[in-house]
Coordinates of C-alpha atoms in Angstrom, one line a residue:
M1 CA 0.0 0.0 0.0
S2 CA 1.2 3.5 -0.8
D3 CA 2.7 5.7 1.8
G4 CA 2.0 8.8 -0.3
P5 CA -0.9 11.2 -0.5
L6 CA -3.4 8.4 -1.0
A7 CA -2.6 6.9 2.4
R8 CA -4.4 9.8 4.2
P9 CA -7.8 9.2 5.7
I10 CA -10.6 10.3 3.4
S11 CA -11.7 13.0 5.8
A12 CA -8.2 14.4 5.8
M13 CA -8.1 14.5 2.0
A14 CA -11.4 16.3 1.7
R15 CA -10.4 18.7 4.5
A16 CA -7.1 19.6 2.7
V17 CA -9.0 20.3 -0.5
R18 CA -11.7 22.4 1.2
A19 CA -9.0 24.4 3.0
G20 CA -7.1 25.0 -0.2
T21 CA -4.0 23.3 1.2
V22 CA -3.8 21.3 -2.0
G23 CA -5.5 21.7 -5.3
P24 CA -8.9 20.1 -6.1
S25 CA -7.3 17.6 -8.5
H26 CA -4.2 16.7 -6.3
F27 CA -5.4 13.4 -5.0
V28 CA -7.2 12.5 -8.2
S29 CA -4.0 12.9 -10.2
A30 CA -2.1 10.8 -7.6
A31 CA -4.7 8.0 -8.0
L32 CA -4.7 8.1 -11.8
E33 CA -0.9 7.9 -11.7
A34 CA -1.0 5.0 -9.3
I35 CA -3.5 3.1 -11.4
R36 CA -1.5 3.6 -14.6
A37 CA 1.8 2.6 -12.9
R38 CA 0.7 -0.2 -10.6
D39 CA -2.6 -1.8 -11.8
D40 CA -1.1 -5.1 -12.8
L41 CA -3.8 -6.7 -10.7
N42 CA -6.4 -6.2 -13.4
A43 CA -8.5 -4.3 -10.9
F44 CA -9.8 -1.7 -13.3
L45 CA -11.8 -2.1 -16.5
S46 CA -12.1 1.6 -17.4
V47 CA -10.0 4.6 -16.1
L48 CA -10.4 8.3 -16.6
P49 CA -7.4 9.8 -18.5
G50 CA -5.0 11.6 -16.2
P51 CA -2.3 14.2 -16.9
E52 CA 0.0 13.2 -19.7
A53 CA -2.0 10.0 -20.2
G54 CA -1.0 8.0 -23.3
P55 CA -3.5 6.8 -25.8
P56 CA -6.1 4.2 -24.6
P57 CA -5.2 0.6 -25.2
P58 CA -7.0 -1.2 -28.0
A59 CA -10.4 -2.7 -27.2
S60 CA -9.1 -6.2 -27.7
S61 CA -6.3 -5.9 -25.1
P62 CA -7.3 -8.2 -22.2
G63 CA -6.5 -7.3 -18.7
Q64 CA -5.8 -3.6 -19.5
P65 CA -8.0 -0.8 -18.2
R66 CA -9.4 1.4 -21.0
T67 CA -9.1 5.1 -20.6
H68 CA -12.1 7.3 -21.5
G69 CA -12.4 10.9 -22.1
V70 CA -14.5 13.1 -19.8
D71 CA -17.2 14.3 -22.1
S72 CA -20.4 14.0 -20.1
P73 CA -22.3 16.6 -18.1
G74 CA -21.3 16.6 -14.5
S75 CA -18.3 14.3 -14.9
S76 CA -14.9 15.8 -14.4
T77 CA -11.5 15.2 -12.9
A78 CA -12.0 18.6 -11.2
A79 CA -13.9 18.2 -7.9
R80 CA -16.4 20.3 -6.1
E81 CA -14.3 22.0 -3.4
D82 CA -17.0 22.4 -0.7
G83 CA -18.3 18.8 -0.3
A84 CA -17.7 16.2 2.4
L85 CA -15.6 14.2 -0.1
A86 CA -14.1 17.1 -1.9
G87 CA -11.3 15.9 -4.3
V88 CA -11.4 12.3 -3.1
P89 CA -10.8 9.8 -5.8
I90 CA -13.2 6.8 -5.7
A91 CA -13.5 3.7 -7.8
V92 CA -16.9 2.2 -8.7
K93 CA -17.8 -1.4 -9.5
D94 CA -18.6 -1.8 -13.2
N95 CA -22.2 -2.8 -12.6
L96 CA -23.1 0.8 -11.5
A97 CA -24.2 3.1 -14.3
T98 CA -22.0 6.0 -15.1
L99 CA -22.2 8.7 -17.8
D100 CA -18.5 9.1 -18.5
M101 CA -17.4 5.5 -18.7
P102 CA -18.9 2.3 -20.1
T103 CA -21.0 0.1 -17.8
T104 CA -20.1 -3.5 -18.9
C105 CA -20.7 -5.7 -15.9
A106 CA -17.5 -7.4 -17.1
S107 CA -19.5 -9.2 -19.7
R108 CA -19.3 -9.5 -23.5
M109 CA -23.0 -8.9 -23.5
L110 CA -22.5 -5.3 -22.5
E111 CA -19.1 -4.6 -24.0
G112 CA -18.8 -0.9 -24.7
Y113 CA -22.3 0.0 -23.4
R114 CA -22.7 3.6 -22.2
S115 CA -25.6 4.3 -19.9
P116 CA -27.9 7.3 -20.7
F117 CA -28.3 7.9 -16.9
E118 CA -26.2 7.6 -13.8
A119 CA -26.7 5.5 -10.6
T120 CA -28.0 7.4 -7.7
A121 CA -25.1 6.2 -5.5
V122 CA -22.6 7.5 -8.1
R123 CA -24.4 10.8 -8.4
R124 CA -24.4 11.3 -4.7
L125 CA -20.6 10.7 -4.5
R126 CA -20.1 13.4 -7.2
D127 CA -22.5 15.7 -5.3
A128 CA -20.3 15.3 -2.2
G129 CA -17.2 16.3 -4.2
A130 CA -15.7 12.9 -5.0
V131 CA -14.3 12.1 -8.4
I132 CA -15.0 8.7 -10.0
V133 CA -11.6 7.7 -11.4
G134 CA -12.4 4.3 -12.8
K135 CA -14.7 1.3 -13.0
T136 CA -13.5 -1.9 -11.4
N137 CA -13.5 -5.6 -12.4
L138 CA -16.1 -8.0 -11.1
D139 CA -17.5 -11.5 -11.7
E140 CA -19.8 -11.1 -14.7
F141 CA -23.1 -9.5 -13.7
G142 CA -21.9 -10.0 -10.0
M143 CA -22.2 -13.8 -10.2
G144 CA -19.2 -15.3 -8.4
S145 CA -17.1 -15.3 -5.3
S146 CA -13.6 -14.9 -6.8
T147 CA -13.7 -12.3 -9.7
E148 CA -12.5 -15.1 -12.0
N149 CA -15.8 -15.0 -14.0
S150 CA -14.9 -11.8 -15.9
A151 CA -14.8 -11.5 -19.6
R152 CA -11.7 -9.3 -19.1
G153 CA -9.8 -11.9 -17.0
P154 CA -9.4 -12.4 -13.3
T155 CA -8.3 -9.8 -10.7
L156 CA -5.3 -10.7 -8.6
N157 CA -5.1 -10.4 -4.8
P158 CA -2.6 -7.7 -3.7
A159 CA -1.6 -9.9 -0.7
D160 CA -0.7 -12.8 -3.0
R161 CA -1.0 -12.5 -6.7
E162 CA -1.5 -16.2 -7.2
R163 CA -4.7 -16.0 -5.2
V164 CA -8.2 -14.6 -5.8
P165 CA -9.3 -11.3 -4.3
G166 CA -12.8 -12.7 -3.6
G167 CA -15.9 -11.6 -5.4
S168 CA -17.9 -10.3 -6.9
S169 CA -16.5 -6.9 -5.9
G170 CA -12.9 -8.2 -6.1
G171 CA -11.8 -5.3 -8.4
S172 CA -12.9 -2.7 -5.9
A173 CA -11.4 -4.6 -2.9
A174 CA -8.1 -5.1 -4.7
A175 CA -7.9 -1.5 -5.8
V176 CA -8.4 -0.3 -2.2
A177 CA -6.0 -2.9 -0.7
A178 CA -3.3 -2.0 -3.2
G179 CA -3.5 1.7 -2.3
L180 CA -4.7 2.7 -5.8
V181 CA -7.7 4.5 -4.4
P182 CA -8.8 5.3 -0.8
G183 CA -12.3 4.0 -1.3
A184 CA -14.7 2.3 -3.7
L185 CA -18.2 1.2 -4.2
G186 CA -19.3 -2.4 -4.7
S187 CA -22.5 -4.4 -4.6
D188 CA -23.4 -7.1 -2.2
T189 CA -25.9 -9.8 -3.2
G190 CA -24.7 -12.7 -1.0
G191 CA -21.5 -11.3 0.5
S192 CA -19.9 -9.7 -2.6
V193 CA -18.6 -6.6 -0.7
R194 CA -17.8 -8.3 2.6
Q195 CA -16.1 -11.5 1.3
P196 CA -13.6 -9.7 -1.0
A197 CA -13.0 -7.1 1.8
A198 CA -12.0 -10.0 4.1
L199 CA -9.8 -11.7 1.6
C200 CA -8.0 -8.5 0.6
G201 CA -7.7 -7.1 4.1
V202 CA -9.9 -4.0 3.9
V203 CA -13.2 -2.8 5.3
G204 CA -16.5 -3.5 3.5
I205 CA -20.0 -2.5 4.5
K206 CA -23.3 -3.9 3.2
P207 CA -26.1 -1.6 4.6
T208 CA -29.7 -2.5 5.4
Y209 CA -31.7 -3.3 2.3
G210 CA -33.4 0.0 1.4
L211 CA -30.8 2.4 3.0
V212 CA -29.0 3.0 -0.3
S213 CA -30.7 3.4 -3.6
R214 CA -30.4 0.6 -6.2
Y215 CA -31.3 2.9 -9.1
G216 CA -28.6 2.5 -11.7
L217 CA -27.3 -0.8 -10.2
V218 CA -27.6 -3.5 -12.9
A219 CA -29.8 -6.0 -11.2
F220 CA -28.6 -9.5 -10.4
A221 CA -31.1 -10.6 -7.7
S222 CA -33.3 -7.6 -6.9
S223 CA -34.5 -8.7 -3.4
L224 CA -30.9 -9.3 -2.3
D225 CA -28.7 -6.7 -4.1
Q226 CA -27.4 -3.7 -2.1
V227 CA -24.8 -1.1 -2.9
G228 CA -22.0 -1.1 -0.4
T229 CA -18.7 0.7 0.4
L230 CA -15.1 -0.4 0.7
A231 CA -12.2 1.5 2.3
R232 CA -9.0 1.0 4.4
T233 CA -10.6 1.9 7.7
V234 CA -14.0 1.7 9.3
E235 CA -14.4 5.5 9.5
D236 CA -13.5 5.9 5.8
A237 CA -16.0 3.2 4.7
A238 CA -18.6 4.9 6.9
A239 CA -17.9 8.3 5.4
L240 CA -18.7 6.9 1.9
L241 CA -21.9 5.4 3.3
D242 CA -22.8 8.8 4.7
A243 CA -22.5 10.2 1.2
I244 CA -24.7 7.6 -0.6
A245 CA -27.3 6.7 2.0
G246 CA -30.8 8.2 1.9
H247 CA -34.2 7.9 0.2
D248 CA -34.5 8.0 -3.5
P249 CA -37.9 8.3 -5.2
R250 CA -36.6 6.5 -8.3
D251 CA -36.1 3.3 -6.2
S252 CA -39.3 1.9 -4.8
T253 CA -37.3 -0.2 -2.3
S254 CA -35.5 2.9 -0.9
Q255 CA -36.8 4.0 2.5
A256 CA -36.8 7.4 4.2
R257 CA -35.0 7.1 7.5
P258 CA -33.6 9.6 10.1
R259 CA -30.2 10.7 9.1
H260 CA -27.2 9.6 11.1
S261 CA -23.5 10.4 10.9
F262 CA -22.1 6.9 10.3
A263 CA -18.5 8.2 10.3
A264 CA -19.2 9.7 13.8
A265 CA -20.7 6.4 14.9
A266 CA -17.4 4.6 14.0
L267 CA -15.8 6.6 16.8
G268 CA -18.5 6.0 19.4
G269 CA -16.9 3.1 21.2
A270 CA -18.4 -0.3 22.2
E271 CA -19.2 0.4 25.8
G272 CA -22.4 -1.3 26.8
L273 CA -22.9 -3.2 23.5
R274 CA -24.2 -6.7 23.7
V275 CA -22.3 -8.8 21.2
G276 CA -23.8 -12.2 20.3
V277 CA -21.6 -15.0 18.9
P278 CA -23.7 -17.5 16.9
R279 CA -22.4 -21.0 17.6
E280 CA -23.4 -22.1 14.1
Y281 CA -20.8 -19.8 12.6
L282 CA -17.9 -21.3 14.5
P283 CA -18.0 -25.0 13.5
E284 CA -15.3 -27.5 14.3
S285 CA -14.3 -27.5 10.6
L286 CA -13.3 -23.8 10.8
G287 CA -9.5 -23.5 10.6
P288 CA -7.9 -23.1 14.1
E289 CA -6.1 -19.9 13.2
I290 CA -9.3 -18.2 12.0
Q291 CA -11.0 -19.4 15.2
R292 CA -8.1 -18.0 17.3
L293 CA -8.3 -14.6 15.5
C294 CA -12.0 -14.5 16.1
Q295 CA -11.6 -15.2 19.8
R296 CA -8.9 -12.5 20.0
A297 CA -11.3 -10.0 18.4
L298 CA -14.0 -10.9 20.9
D299 CA -11.6 -10.5 23.7
R300 CA -10.7 -7.0 22.4
L301 CA -14.4 -6.1 22.2
R302 CA -14.8 -7.3 25.8
G303 CA -11.9 -5.1 26.8
R304 CA -13.6 -2.1 25.2
G305 CA -16.7 -2.6 27.4
A306 CA -18.8 -4.9 25.3
E307 CA -20.7 -7.9 26.7
I308 CA -20.0 -11.1 24.8
L309 CA -22.8 -13.7 24.8
D310 CA -23.5 -17.0 23.1
V311 CA -26.5 -17.2 20.8
S312 CA -28.0 -19.7 18.3
L313 CA -29.3 -19.2 14.8
P314 CA -30.7 -22.7 14.3
N315 CA -31.8 -22.3 10.6
T316 CA -28.4 -21.2 9.4
H317 CA -28.0 -24.5 7.5
L318 CA -30.9 -23.4 5.2
A319 CA -29.2 -20.3 4.0
I320 CA -27.0 -21.6 1.2
P321 CA -29.6 -23.8 -0.4
A322 CA -32.2 -21.0 -0.1
Y323 CA -29.9 -18.4 -1.5
Y324 CA -28.8 -20.5 -4.5
V325 CA -32.5 -21.0 -5.5
I326 CA -33.7 -17.4 -4.9
A327 CA -30.7 -15.6 -6.4
P328 CA -30.6 -17.6 -9.7
A329 CA -34.3 -17.4 -10.0
E330 CA -34.2 -13.6 -9.8
A331 CA -31.2 -13.5 -12.1
S332 CA -33.0 -15.6 -14.7
S333 CA -35.8 -13.0 -14.7
N334 CA -33.6 -9.9 -14.6
L335 CA -31.3 -11.1 -17.4
A336 CA -34.1 -12.0 -19.8
R337 CA -33.9 -8.4 -21.1
F338 CA -30.5 -9.1 -22.5
D339 CA -31.8 -10.7 -25.7
G340 CA -30.0 -8.9 -28.6
V341 CA -33.2 -6.9 -29.3
R342 CA -33.8 -4.7 -26.3
F343 CA -30.4 -4.7 -24.6
G344 CA -27.0 -6.3 -25.1
R345 CA -24.9 -7.9 -27.8
R346 CA -26.6 -8.9 -31.0
A347 CA -25.2 -11.9 -33.0
E348 CA -24.1 -11.0 -36.5
G349 CA -25.6 -12.4 -39.7
S350 CA -29.0 -12.8 -41.3
L351 CA -30.7 -14.9 -38.6
S352 CA -34.2 -15.8 -37.7
P353 CA -35.5 -14.2 -34.5
R354 CA -35.0 -17.5 -32.6
E355 CA -31.5 -18.0 -33.9
M356 CA -30.5 -14.4 -33.2
Y357 CA -31.8 -14.7 -29.6
E358 CA -30.1 -18.0 -28.9
R359 CA -26.7 -16.9 -30.5
S360 CA -26.7 -13.5 -28.9
R361 CA -27.2 -14.9 -25.4
S362 CA -24.8 -17.9 -26.0
E363 CA -22.0 -15.5 -27.2
G364 CA -22.7 -12.8 -24.7
F365 CA -23.0 -14.7 -21.4
G366 CA -20.2 -16.6 -19.7
V367 CA -20.3 -20.0 -18.2
E368 CA -21.3 -19.0 -14.6
V369 CA -24.0 -16.7 -15.8
K370 CA -25.5 -19.4 -18.1
R371 CA -25.4 -21.9 -15.2
R372 CA -27.4 -19.6 -12.9
I373 CA -29.9 -18.6 -15.6
M374 CA -30.6 -22.3 -16.2
L375 CA -30.9 -23.1 -12.5
G376 CA -33.2 -20.1 -12.0
T377 CA -35.4 -20.9 -15.0
Y378 CA -35.8 -24.4 -13.8
A379 CA -36.7 -23.3 -10.3
L380 CA -39.4 -21.0 -11.7
S381 CA -40.8 -23.4 -14.3
A382 CA -44.4 -24.7 -14.2
G383 CA -44.7 -27.7 -11.8
Y384 CA -41.5 -26.8 -9.9
Y385 CA -42.1 -23.2 -8.7
D386 CA -43.5 -24.1 -5.2
A387 CA -41.2 -27.1 -4.7
Y388 CA -38.1 -25.0 -5.2
Y389 CA -38.7 -21.2 -5.2
G390 CA -41.6 -21.3 -2.8
S391 CA -39.7 -23.6 -0.4
A392 CA -36.6 -21.3 -0.6
Q393 CA -38.7 -18.3 0.3
R394 CA -40.1 -20.1 3.3
A395 CA -36.6 -21.1 4.3
R396 CA -35.6 -17.5 3.9
A397 CA -38.3 -16.4 6.3
R398 CA -37.0 -18.8 8.9
V399 CA -33.5 -17.5 8.6
A400 CA -34.8 -13.9 9.0
A401 CA -36.8 -15.0 12.0
D402 CA -33.7 -16.3 13.7
F403 CA -32.1 -12.9 13.4
G404 CA -35.2 -11.2 14.7
D405 CA -35.1 -13.5 17.8
A406 CA -31.4 -12.9 18.4
F407 CA -31.7 -9.2 18.1
Q408 CA -34.3 -9.1 20.8
E409 CA -31.4 -9.7 23.2
M410 CA -28.3 -8.6 21.2
D411 CA -27.2 -5.3 19.7
V412 CA -24.9 -6.9 17.2
L413 CA -23.5 -10.3 16.2
F414 CA -19.9 -11.3 15.5
T415 CA -18.8 -14.1 13.1
P416 CA -16.0 -14.9 10.7
T417 CA -16.6 -13.3 7.3
S418 CA -15.2 -16.2 5.2
P419 CA -14.5 -19.9 6.2
T420 CA -11.0 -19.7 4.6
V421 CA -8.4 -17.2 3.5
A422 CA -8.0 -16.4 -0.2
F423 CA -7.8 -19.5 -2.3
R424 CA -5.6 -20.0 -5.4
I425 CA -6.7 -18.8 -8.8
G426 CA -8.4 -21.7 -10.6
E427 CA -8.6 -23.8 -7.5
R428 CA -12.5 -23.8 -7.4
V429 CA -13.5 -23.0 -10.9
Q430 CA -14.4 -26.6 -11.7
D431 CA -16.2 -27.1 -8.3
P432 CA -19.1 -24.7 -8.1
V433 CA -20.4 -26.1 -4.8
Q434 CA -17.1 -25.3 -3.1
M435 CA -17.1 -21.9 -4.7
Y436 CA -20.7 -21.2 -3.4
L437 CA -19.7 -22.3 0.1
S438 CA -17.3 -19.3 0.2
D439 CA -20.4 -17.3 1.0
V440 CA -21.7 -19.5 3.8
F441 CA -21.3 -16.9 6.5
T442 CA -22.4 -13.9 4.5
V443 CA -25.6 -14.9 2.5
T444 CA -27.7 -14.8 5.7
A445 CA -27.5 -11.1 6.0
N446 CA -28.8 -10.6 2.5
L447 CA -31.6 -13.1 3.0
A448 CA -32.7 -11.2 6.1
G449 CA -32.0 -7.7 4.7
I450 CA -29.9 -6.7 7.7
P451 CA -26.7 -4.6 7.7
A452 CA -23.4 -6.4 7.9
M453 CA -19.8 -5.5 7.5
S454 CA -16.3 -7.0 7.4
L455 CA -13.1 -5.6 8.9
P456 CA -9.6 -7.1 9.1
I457 CA -8.9 -9.0 12.3
G458 CA -5.4 -10.4 11.6
R459 CA -3.6 -12.7 9.2
S460 CA -3.3 -16.5 8.8
G461 CA -0.2 -17.7 6.8
G462 CA 0.4 -14.1 5.7
L463 CA -3.1 -13.8 4.3
P464 CA -5.8 -11.4 5.6
V465 CA -8.7 -12.7 7.8
G466 CA -11.9 -10.8 8.2
G467 CA -14.4 -10.6 11.0
Q468 CA -18.1 -9.9 10.3
I469 CA -20.4 -7.7 12.4
M470 CA -24.1 -7.9 11.8
A471 CA -26.9 -5.7 13.2
P472 CA -30.7 -5.5 13.1
H473 CA -32.5 -3.6 10.4
W474 CA -31.3 0.1 10.5
G475 CA -28.8 -0.8 13.1
E476 CA -25.7 0.6 11.3
V477 CA -24.9 2.9 14.2
S478 CA -24.4 0.0 16.6
M479 CA -22.6 -2.0 14.0
L480 CA -20.1 0.8 13.3
R481 CA -19.6 1.5 17.0
A482 CA -18.5 -2.2 17.5
A483 CA -16.4 -2.2 14.3
G484 CA -14.6 1.1 15.1
A485 CA -13.9 0.0 18.7
L486 CA -12.5 -3.4 17.5
E487 CA -10.4 -1.7 14.8
A488 CA -8.9 0.7 17.4
A489 CA -8.2 -2.2 19.8
L490 CA -6.5 -4.3 17.2
A491 CA -4.4 -1.3 16.1
E492 CA -3.1 -1.0 19.7
D493 CA -2.0 -4.6 19.3
G494 CA -0.1 -3.6 16.2
T495 CA -2.5 -5.8 14.1

């Protein structure tokens, strides 16, 4: 990670720009220079041109970020100088619509697509003074746990370039971990912000479903998707959440809630918090070093005045099977629009409508996306709907009820984020079940719609380990209090 200007806290960067200590493009130029010089991780798919930038690489160059001119209203490398994020360079996952760069979802289906509108979360970052410097790599349409399912090739983990960064927001997590940007946006459908945050050693927040607008987020599974933030510290990730949270009339799932300063909550301390530890999340199969680091984290929270209590979430075993019916079913429905007629790639040649439809989707979608479309279509088909999708929704209700019961007594819950450290590239590509189990500790929060986040709690074999904190609906303040206190305590240990 850089020790230069990009190593400052986000609040310090913005304060320097607002005070005129540095120019409004100072940190943006540093980020663009870092990306051009050091993004051999394949973290970025598109990048704004910076000072003295060379010509963009050809469209056929795999693994190279493409530069794009700033030619759209409201998009500029010059920042607003009076916002809470004035002059702060931010990366955005390439499934969030932007005006000044393509929105491809790392898919051949949307190669080169430019959106006519911008995602609300992106627009709110700009309104706060941030500059979007690039779009990051992801598993195609957000479907994956390793960022290997990208039409532009896999992203590498900065901690070990032979390993995955997690997914599907692996590009955003890797960019932050490598010090290329101080913060980024991702999306979290079953852990896609928190799991890569854990595997790369950064902080990732998935807010309560409905706290952040999904307008302009290309849908994977609409009842599960939520825009989240990634940064080096809890306070920085919370500052980004402050900027993007709030009701949006263009998103019917967005809810009006009282405003809080999430960044201030991160400094609130853990005194008096009741922290539950679900026994189902600490199975005997969990690696001993991860168990040790989790126990140390709990000891540090206890030392900061929190009460640590044992709890049970007995329907946790239903989460993975329920998720991998519901998410593919919703994906099958959402991706039906990419048919070569309304949206997406169109196969060349004089074809009948049926041939054009089949070839367009066959050529445009990758293997994992096709797998999930087929699974979802089967689950929704006549004669199987109630047996699969209906049963999965009932299981989802039981998982959510477990959390409701637990939060009657607890303020937050603490668990590991991932059952393992980052695995090697290619290790699980041919074993989708093992790949899906990477999300075993994270999918529950999406099924229940509750907020959850990951923060670094140590290293095992030199690789980052993340701890997860979950809270009840709209409980971000308690979650961030616990996370900020734990981060501070571990920092005192030199972790």
